[in-house]
Coordinates of N, CA and C in Angstrom, one line a residue:
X1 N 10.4 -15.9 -0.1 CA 10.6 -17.3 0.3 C 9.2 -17.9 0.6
X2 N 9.0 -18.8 0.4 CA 7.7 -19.7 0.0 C 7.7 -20.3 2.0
X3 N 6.7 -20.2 2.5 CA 6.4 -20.7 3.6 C 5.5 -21.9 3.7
X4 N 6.1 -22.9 4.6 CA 6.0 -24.3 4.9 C 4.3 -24.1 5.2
X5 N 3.7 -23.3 6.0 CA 2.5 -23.6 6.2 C 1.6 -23.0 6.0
X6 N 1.8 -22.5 4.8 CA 0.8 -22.0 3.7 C 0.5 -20.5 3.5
X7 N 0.0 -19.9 2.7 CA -0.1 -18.6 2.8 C -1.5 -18.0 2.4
X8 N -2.0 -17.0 2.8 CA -3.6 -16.4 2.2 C -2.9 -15.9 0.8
X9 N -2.5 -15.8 0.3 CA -2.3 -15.4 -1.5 C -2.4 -16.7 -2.0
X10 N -3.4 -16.9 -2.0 CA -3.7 -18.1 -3.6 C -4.0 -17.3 -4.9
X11 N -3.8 -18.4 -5.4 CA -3.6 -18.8 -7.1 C -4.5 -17.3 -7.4
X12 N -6.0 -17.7 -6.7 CA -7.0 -16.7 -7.2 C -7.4 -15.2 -6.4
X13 N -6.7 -14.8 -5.4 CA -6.2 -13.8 -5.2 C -5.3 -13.1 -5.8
X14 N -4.0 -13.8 -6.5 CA -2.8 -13.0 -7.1 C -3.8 -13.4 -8.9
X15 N -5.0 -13.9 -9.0 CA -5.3 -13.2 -10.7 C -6.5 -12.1 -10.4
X16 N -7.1 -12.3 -9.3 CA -8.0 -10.9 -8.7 C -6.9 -9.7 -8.6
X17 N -6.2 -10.0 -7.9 CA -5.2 -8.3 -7.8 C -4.5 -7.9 -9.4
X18 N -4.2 -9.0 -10.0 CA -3.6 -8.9 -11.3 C -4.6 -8.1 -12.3
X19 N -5.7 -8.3 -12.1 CA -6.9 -8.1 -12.8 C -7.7 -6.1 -12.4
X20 N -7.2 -6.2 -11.1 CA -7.4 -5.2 -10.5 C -6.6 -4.1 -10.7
X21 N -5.1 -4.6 -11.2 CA -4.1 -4.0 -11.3 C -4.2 -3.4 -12.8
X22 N -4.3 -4.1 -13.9 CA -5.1 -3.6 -14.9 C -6.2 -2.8 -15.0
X23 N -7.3 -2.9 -13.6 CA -8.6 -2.0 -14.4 C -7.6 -0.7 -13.3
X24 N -6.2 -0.6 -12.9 CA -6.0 1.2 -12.6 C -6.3 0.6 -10.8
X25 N -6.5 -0.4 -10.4 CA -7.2 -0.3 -8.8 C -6.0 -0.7 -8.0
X26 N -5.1 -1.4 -7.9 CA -4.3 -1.6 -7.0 C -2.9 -1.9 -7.5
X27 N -2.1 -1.3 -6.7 CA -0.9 -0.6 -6.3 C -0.1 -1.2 -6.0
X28 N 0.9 -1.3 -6.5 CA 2.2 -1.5 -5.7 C 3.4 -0.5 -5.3
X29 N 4.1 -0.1 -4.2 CA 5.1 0.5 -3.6 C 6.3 0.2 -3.4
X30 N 7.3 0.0 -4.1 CA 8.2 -1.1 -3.9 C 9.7 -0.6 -3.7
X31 N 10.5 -1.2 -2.4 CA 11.3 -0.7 -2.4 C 12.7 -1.8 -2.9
X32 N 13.6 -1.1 -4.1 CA 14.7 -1.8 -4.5 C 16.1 -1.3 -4.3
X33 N 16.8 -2.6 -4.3 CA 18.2 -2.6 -3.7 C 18.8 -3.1 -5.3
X34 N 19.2 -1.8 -6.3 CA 19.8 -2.2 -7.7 C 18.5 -3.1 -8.2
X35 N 18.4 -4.4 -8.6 CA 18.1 -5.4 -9.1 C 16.8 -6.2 -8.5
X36 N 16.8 -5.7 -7.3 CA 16.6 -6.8 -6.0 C 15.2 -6.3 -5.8
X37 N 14.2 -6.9 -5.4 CA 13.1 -5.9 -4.7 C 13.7 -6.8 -3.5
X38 N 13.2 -5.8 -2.5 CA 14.1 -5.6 -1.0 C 12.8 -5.9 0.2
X39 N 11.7 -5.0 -0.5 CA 10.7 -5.1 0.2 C 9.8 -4.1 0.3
X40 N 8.1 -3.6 0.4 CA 6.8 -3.2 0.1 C 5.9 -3.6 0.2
X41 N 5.0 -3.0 -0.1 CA 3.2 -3.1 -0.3 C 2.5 -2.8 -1.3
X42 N 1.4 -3.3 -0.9 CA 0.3 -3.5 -2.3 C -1.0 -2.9 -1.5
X43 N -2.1 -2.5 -2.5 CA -3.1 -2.5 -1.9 C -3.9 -1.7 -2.9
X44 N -5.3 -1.6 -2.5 CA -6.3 -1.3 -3.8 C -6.8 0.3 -3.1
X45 N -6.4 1.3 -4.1 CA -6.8 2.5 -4.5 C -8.3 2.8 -4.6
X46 N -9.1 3.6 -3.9 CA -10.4 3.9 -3.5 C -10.7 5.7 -3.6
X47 N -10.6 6.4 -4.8 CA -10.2 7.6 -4.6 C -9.1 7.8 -3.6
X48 N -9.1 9.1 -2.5 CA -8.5 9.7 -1.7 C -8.3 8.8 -0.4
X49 N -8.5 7.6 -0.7 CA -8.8 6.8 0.3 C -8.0 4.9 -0.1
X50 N -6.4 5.0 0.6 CA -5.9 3.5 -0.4 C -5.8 2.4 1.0
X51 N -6.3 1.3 0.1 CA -6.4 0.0 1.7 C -5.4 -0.6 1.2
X52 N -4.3 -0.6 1.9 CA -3.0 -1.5 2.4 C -3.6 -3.1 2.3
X53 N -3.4 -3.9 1.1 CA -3.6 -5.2 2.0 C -2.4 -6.3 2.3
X54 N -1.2 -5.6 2.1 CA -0.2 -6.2 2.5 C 1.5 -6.1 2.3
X55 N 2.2 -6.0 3.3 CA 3.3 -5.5 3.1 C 4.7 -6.7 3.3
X56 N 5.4 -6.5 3.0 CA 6.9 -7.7 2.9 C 8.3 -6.7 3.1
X57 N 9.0 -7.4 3.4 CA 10.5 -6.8 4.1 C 11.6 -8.3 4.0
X58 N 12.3 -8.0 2.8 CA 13.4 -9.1 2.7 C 14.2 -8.2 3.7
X59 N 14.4 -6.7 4.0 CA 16.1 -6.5 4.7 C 15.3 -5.2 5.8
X60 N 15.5 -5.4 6.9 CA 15.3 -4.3 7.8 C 14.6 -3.1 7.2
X61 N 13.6 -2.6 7.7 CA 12.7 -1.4 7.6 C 12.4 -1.1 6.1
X62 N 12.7 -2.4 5.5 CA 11.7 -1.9 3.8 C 10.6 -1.7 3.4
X63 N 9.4 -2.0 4.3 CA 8.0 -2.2 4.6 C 7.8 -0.7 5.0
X64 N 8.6 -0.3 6.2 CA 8.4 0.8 6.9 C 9.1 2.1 5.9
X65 N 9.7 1.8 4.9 CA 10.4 2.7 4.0 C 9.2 3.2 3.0
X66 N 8.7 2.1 2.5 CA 7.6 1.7 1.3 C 6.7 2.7 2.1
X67 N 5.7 2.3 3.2 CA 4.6 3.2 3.9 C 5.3 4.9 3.8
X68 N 6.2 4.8 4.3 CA 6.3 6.4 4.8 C 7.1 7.0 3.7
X69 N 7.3 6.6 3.0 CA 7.8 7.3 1.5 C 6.0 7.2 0.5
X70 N 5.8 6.3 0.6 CA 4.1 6.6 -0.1 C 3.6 7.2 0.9
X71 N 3.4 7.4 2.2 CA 2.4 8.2 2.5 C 2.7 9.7 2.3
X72 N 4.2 10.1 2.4 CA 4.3 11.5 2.0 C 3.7 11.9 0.9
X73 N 3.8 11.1 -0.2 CA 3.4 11.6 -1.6 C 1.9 11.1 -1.9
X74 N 1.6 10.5 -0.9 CA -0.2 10.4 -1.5 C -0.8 11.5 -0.9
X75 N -0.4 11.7 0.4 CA -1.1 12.8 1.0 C -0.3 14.3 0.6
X76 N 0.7 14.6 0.2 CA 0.8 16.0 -0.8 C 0.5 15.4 -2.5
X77 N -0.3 14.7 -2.9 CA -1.3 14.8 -4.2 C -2.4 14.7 -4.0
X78 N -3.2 14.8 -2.3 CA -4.4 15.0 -2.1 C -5.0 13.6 -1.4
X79 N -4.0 12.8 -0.8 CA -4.7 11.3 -0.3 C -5.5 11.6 0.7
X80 N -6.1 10.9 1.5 CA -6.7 11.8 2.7 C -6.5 10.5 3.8
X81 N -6.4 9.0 3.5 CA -6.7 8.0 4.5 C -6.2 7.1 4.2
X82 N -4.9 6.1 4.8 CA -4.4 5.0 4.2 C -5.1 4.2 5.8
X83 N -5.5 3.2 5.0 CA -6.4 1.7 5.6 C -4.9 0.8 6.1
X84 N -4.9 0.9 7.0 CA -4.0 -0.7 6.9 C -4.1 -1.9 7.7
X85 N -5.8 -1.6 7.8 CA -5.7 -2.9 8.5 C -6.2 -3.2 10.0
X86 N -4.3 -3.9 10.5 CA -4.6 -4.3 11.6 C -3.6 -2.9 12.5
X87 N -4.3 -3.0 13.4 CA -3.4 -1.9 14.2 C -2.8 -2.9 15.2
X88 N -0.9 -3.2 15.2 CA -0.3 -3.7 15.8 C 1.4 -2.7 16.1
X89 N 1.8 -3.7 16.9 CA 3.1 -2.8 17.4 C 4.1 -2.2 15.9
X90 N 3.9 -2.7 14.9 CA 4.5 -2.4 13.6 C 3.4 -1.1 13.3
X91 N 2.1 -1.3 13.0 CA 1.5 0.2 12.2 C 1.4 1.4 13.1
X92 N 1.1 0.8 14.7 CA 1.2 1.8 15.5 C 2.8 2.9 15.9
X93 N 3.6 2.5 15.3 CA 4.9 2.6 15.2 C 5.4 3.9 14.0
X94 N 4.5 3.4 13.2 CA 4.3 4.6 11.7 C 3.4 5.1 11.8
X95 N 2.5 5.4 13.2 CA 1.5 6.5 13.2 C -0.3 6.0 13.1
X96 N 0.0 4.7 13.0 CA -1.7 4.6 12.9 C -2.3 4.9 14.2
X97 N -3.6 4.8 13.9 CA -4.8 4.7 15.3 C -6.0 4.0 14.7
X98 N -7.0 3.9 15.7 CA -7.6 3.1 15.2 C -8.9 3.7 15.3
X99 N -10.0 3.7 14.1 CA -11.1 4.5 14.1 C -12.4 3.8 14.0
X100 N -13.4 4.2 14.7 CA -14.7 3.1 14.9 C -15.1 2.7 13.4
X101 N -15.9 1.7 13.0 CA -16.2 1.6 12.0 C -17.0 2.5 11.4
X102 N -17.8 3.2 12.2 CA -19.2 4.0 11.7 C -18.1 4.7 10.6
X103 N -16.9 5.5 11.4 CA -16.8 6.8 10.8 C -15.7 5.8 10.0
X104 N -14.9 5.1 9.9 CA -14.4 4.6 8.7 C -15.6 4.6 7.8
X105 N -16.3 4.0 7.4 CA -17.6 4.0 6.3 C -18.1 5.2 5.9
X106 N -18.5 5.8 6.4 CA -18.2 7.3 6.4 C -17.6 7.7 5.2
X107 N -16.3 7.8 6.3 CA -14.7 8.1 5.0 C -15.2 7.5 3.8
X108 N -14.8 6.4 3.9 CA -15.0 5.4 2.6 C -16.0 5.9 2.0
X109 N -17.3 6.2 1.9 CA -18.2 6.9 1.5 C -18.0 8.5 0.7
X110 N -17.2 9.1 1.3 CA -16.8 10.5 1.0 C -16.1 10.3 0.0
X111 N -14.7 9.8 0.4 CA -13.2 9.9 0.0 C -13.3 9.3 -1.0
X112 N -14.2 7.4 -2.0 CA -13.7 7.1 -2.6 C -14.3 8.2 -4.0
X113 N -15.0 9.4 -3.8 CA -15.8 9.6 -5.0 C -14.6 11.1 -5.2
X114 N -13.4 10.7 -4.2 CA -11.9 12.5 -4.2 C -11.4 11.7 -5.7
X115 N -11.0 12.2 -6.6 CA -10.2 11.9 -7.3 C -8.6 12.1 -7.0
X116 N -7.6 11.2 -7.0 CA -6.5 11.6 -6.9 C -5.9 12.7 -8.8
X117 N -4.9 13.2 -8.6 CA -4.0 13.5 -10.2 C -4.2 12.5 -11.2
X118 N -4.7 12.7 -11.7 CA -4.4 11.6 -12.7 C -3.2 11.1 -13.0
X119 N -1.9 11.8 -12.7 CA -0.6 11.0 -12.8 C -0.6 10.2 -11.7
X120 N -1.0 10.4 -10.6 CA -0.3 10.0 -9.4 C -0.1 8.2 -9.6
X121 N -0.9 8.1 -10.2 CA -0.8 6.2 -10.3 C 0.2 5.9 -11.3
X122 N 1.2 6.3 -11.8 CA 1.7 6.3 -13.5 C 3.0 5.5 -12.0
X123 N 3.7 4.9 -12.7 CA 5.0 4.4 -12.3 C 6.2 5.3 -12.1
X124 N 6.5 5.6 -11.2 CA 7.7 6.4 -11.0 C 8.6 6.1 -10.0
X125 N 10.1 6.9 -9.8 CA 10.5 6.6 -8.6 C 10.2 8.1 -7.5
X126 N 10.4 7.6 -6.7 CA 9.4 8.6 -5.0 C 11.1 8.8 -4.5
X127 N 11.7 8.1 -4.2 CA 13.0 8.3 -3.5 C 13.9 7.5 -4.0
X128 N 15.3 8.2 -3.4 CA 16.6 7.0 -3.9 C 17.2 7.7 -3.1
X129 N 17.8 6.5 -2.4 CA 18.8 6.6 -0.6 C 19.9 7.0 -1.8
X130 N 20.8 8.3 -0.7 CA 21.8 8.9 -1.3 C 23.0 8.0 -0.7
X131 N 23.0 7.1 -1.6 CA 24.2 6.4 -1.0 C 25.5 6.5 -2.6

């Protein structure tokens, strides 16, 4: 749903991510109801190391479904650090904390030169609720 007072995804952010999405850099996690996307995140891939830059929820805990179903599977193919951001009562909720900058840079420094699988970015499904 399109919001009355505006949104940070402009025009030239969604052909930067599009663009990024092509050269293999950022991601999407998406969780679907049959037909529907329901709700997920996006964010740009850095080796062993993926920054979250944004997540959506049309129906109760789809955001929080998206996170904790990718984080199991990035970190058993070798992820080491999911970025998300802002630490608020939602990330702190799924486990975040929050780390000084020094040693984030750091990380970022180490981690983006980890290669993940080379499948791990291929399109697949991660889970399907046994209903």
């Amino acid at each position: 749903s399109h919001r009355d007072e505006g949104t940070w995804i402009t025009h030239g952010i969604v052909q930067a991510y599009h663009q990024l999405h092509e050269l293999g850099h950022a991601h999407s996690i998406e969780v679907w109801d049959e037909d529907r996307l329901v709700g997920g995140m996006y964010g740009v891939a850095q080796g062993a190391l993926f920054c979250g830059e944004s997540m959506f929820s049309r129906r109760i805990n789809a955001s929080k479904t998206a996170l904790l179903v990718f984080c199991d599977e990035f970190l058993r193919q070798g992820g080491k650090l999911i970025d998300c951001q802002v630490l608020n009562n939602h990330t702190s909720s799924l486990g975040a904390v929050e780390i000084p900058r020094r040693d984030y840079l750091l990380q970022l420094a180490e981690l983006r030169a980890v290669p993940l699988p080379s499948h791990f970015w291929v399109p697949r499904t991660l889970f399907l609720s046994p209903e």
